[in-house]
Tab-separated table of C-alpha atoms in Angstrom:
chain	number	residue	atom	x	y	z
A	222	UNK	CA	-2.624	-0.844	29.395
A	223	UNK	CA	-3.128	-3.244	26.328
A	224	UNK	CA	-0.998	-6.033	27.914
A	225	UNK	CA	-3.311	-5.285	31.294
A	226	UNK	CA	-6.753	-5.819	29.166
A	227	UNK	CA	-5.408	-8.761	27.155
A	228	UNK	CA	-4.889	-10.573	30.403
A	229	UNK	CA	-8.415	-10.219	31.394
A	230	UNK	CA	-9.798	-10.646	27.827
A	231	UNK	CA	-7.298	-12.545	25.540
A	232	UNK	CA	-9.342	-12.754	22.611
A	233	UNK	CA	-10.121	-9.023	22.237
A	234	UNK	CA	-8.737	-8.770	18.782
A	235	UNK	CA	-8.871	-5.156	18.876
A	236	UNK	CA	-6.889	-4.786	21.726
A	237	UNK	CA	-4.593	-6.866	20.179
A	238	UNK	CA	-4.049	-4.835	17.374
A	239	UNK	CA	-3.629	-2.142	19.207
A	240	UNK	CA	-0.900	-3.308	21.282
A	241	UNK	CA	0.826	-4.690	17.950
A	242	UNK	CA	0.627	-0.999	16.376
A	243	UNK	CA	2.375	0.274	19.612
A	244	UNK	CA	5.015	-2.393	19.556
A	245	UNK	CA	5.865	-1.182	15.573
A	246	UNK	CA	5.921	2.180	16.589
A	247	UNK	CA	8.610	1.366	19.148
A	248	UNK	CA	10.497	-0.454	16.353
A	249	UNK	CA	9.573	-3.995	17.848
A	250	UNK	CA	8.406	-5.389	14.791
A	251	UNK	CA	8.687	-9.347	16.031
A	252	UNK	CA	6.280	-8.365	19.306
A	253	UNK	CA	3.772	-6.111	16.654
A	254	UNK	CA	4.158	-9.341	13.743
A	255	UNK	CA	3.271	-11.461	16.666
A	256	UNK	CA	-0.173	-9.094	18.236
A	257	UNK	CA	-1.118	-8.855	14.905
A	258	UNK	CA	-1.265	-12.530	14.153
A	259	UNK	CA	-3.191	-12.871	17.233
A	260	UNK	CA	-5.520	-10.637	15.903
A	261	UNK	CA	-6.045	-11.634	12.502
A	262	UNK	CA	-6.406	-15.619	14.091
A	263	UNK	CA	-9.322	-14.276	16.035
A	264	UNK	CA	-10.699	-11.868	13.576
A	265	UNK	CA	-9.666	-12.156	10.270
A	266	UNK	CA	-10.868	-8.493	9.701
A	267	UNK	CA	-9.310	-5.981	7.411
A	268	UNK	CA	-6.997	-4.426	9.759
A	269	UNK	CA	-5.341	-7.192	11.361
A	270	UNK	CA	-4.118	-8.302	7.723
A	271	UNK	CA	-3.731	-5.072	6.504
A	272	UNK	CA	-1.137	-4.096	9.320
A	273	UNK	CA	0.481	-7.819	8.949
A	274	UNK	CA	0.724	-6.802	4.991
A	275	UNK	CA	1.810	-3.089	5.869
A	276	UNK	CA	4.616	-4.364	8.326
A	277	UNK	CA	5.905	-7.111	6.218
A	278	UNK	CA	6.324	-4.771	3.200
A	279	UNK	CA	8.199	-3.235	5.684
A	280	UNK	CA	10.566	-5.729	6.526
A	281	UNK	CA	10.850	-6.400	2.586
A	282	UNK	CA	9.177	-9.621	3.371
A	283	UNK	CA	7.218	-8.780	-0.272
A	284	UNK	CA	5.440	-12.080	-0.767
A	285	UNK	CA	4.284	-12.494	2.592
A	286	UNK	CA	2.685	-9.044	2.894
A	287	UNK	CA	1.384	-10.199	-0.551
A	288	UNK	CA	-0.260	-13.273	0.518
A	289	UNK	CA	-2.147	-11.329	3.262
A	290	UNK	CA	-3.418	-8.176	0.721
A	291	UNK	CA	-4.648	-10.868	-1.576
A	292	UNK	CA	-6.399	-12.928	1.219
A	293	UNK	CA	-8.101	-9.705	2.134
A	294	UNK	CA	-9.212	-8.974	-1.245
A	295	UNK	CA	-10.121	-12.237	-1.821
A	296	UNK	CA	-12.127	-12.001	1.647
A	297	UNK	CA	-14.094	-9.654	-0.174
A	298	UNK	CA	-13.249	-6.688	1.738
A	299	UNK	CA	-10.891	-4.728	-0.541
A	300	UNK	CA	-10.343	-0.870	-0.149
A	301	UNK	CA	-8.423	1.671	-2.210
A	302	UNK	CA	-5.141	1.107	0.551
A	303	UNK	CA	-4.992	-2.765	-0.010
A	304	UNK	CA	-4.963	-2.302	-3.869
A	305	UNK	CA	-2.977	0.635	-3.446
A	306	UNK	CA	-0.017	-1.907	-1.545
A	307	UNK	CA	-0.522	-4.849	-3.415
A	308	UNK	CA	0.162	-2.426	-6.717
A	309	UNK	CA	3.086	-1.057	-4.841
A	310	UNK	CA	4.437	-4.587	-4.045
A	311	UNK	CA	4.017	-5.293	-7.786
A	312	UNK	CA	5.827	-2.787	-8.918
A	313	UNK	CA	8.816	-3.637	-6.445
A	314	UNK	CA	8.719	-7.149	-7.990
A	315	UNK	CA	9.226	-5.691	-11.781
A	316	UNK	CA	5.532	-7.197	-12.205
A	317	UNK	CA	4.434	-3.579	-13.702
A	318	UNK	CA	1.343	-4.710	-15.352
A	319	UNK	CA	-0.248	-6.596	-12.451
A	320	UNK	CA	0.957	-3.151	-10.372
A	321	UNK	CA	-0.928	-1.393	-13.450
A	322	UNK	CA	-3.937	-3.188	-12.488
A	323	UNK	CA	-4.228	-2.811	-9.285
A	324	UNK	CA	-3.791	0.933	-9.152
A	325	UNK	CA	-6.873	1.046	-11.644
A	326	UNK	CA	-8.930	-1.473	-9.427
A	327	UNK	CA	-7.907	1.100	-6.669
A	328	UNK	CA	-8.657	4.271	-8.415
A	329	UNK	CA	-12.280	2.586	-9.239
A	330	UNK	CA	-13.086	2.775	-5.593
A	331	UNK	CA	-11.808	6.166	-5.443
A	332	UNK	CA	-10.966	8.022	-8.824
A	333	UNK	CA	-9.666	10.960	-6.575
A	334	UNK	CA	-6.992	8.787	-4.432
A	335	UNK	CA	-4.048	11.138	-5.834
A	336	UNK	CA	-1.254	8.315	-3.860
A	337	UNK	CA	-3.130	5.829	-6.403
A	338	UNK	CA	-2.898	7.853	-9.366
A	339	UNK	CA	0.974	8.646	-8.903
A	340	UNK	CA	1.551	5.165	-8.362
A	341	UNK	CA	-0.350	3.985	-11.452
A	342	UNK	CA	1.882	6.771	-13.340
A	343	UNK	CA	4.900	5.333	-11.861
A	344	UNK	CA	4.125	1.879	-12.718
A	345	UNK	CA	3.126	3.018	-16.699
A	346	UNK	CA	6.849	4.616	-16.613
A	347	UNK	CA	7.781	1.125	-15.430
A	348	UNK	CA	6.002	-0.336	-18.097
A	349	UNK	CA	7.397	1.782	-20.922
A	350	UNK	CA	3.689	4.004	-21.614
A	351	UNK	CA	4.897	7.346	-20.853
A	352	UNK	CA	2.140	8.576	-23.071
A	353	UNK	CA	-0.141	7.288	-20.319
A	354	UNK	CA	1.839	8.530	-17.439
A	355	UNK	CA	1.810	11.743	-18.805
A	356	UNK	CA	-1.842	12.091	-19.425
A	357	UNK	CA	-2.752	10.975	-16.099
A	358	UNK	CA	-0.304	12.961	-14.004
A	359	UNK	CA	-1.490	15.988	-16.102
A	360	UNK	CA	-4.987	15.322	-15.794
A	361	UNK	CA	-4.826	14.878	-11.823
A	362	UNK	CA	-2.502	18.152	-11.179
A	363	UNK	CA	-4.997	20.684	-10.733
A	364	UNK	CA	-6.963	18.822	-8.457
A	365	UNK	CA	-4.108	17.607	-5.896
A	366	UNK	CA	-3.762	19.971	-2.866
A	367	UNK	CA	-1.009	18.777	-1.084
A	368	UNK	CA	2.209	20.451	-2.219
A	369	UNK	CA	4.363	17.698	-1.849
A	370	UNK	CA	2.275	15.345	-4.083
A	371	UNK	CA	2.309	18.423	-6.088
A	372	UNK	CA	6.265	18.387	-6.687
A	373	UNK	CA	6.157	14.721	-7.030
A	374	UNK	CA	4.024	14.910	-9.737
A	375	UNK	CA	5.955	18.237	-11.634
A	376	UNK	CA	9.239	15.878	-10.942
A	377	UNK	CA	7.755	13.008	-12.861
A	378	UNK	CA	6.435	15.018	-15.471
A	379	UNK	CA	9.702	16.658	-15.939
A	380	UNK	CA	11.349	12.222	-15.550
A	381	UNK	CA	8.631	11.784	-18.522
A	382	UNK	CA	9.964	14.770	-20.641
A	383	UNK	CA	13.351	13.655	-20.066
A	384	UNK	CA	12.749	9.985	-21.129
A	385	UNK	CA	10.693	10.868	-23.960
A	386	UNK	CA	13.046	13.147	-26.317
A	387	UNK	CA	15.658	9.623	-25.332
A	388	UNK	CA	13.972	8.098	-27.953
């Protein structure tokens, strides 16, 4: 239906990244990398770039899907899930105390992003400030509902314990 409505409008952007999501959910990332360059050519909006940095972070491509998070926050339209991956990619790169910061820039937009939190924890373990980690993962506990993020968090806590009395 997408290919159908790009043929009569070829620069609907949205259509376009549409069609690309569909391609990566059928595992054709080349076709979805391709729709969503498309997109982003016509629309440089925050979706276009954030499913180009998404999908290349997928295919380990980590300083491509870094180039487009920055552009986007550069663009001036950051959110909590662009500082979120750019932190993520960060940390994946041993660069723990850019990933450091851009947890915090994304818990600033939302304090109560628990993925955000855990991932700023993670990164202070990276970065050798358990002391940190701990306080944070024990200060967000109570609030997180899911039960998985939960566990994650009691696991990491218990990684924290662990690496602490190592010393």
């Amino acid at each position: 239906a997408f290919e159908k409505s790009l043929e009569l409008k070829p620069d609907d952007a949205e259509a376009r990244i549409r069609l690309g999501d569909v391609y990566r959910q059928m595992g054709l990332s080349e076709k979805a990398e391709e729709e969503y360059k498309k997109a982003f050519a016509l629309d440089e909006t925050s979706i276009a770039g954030f499913n180009l940095a998404m999908l290349s972070y997928e295919q380990d491509k980590l300083d491509q899907a870094l180039e487009y998070v920055q552009l986007l926050i550069q663009k001036g339209s950051p959110s909590v899930d662009m500082y979120n991956l750019q932190g993520v990619i960060f940390n994946k790169q041993r660069r723990y105390p850019e990933a450091i910061e851009s947890f915090q820039s994304a818990l600033k937009i939302d304090p109560n992003h628990a993925v955000a939190a855990i991932n700023l924890a993670v990164a202070y373990i990276n970065n050798n400030e358990l002391n940190k980690a701990r306080e944070l993962l024990s200060r967000i506990l109570p609030f997180v509902q899911d039960q998985e993020l939960k566990d994650k968090i009691l696991e990491f806590l218990k990684k924290i314990k662990k690496l602490s009395q190592g010393d």
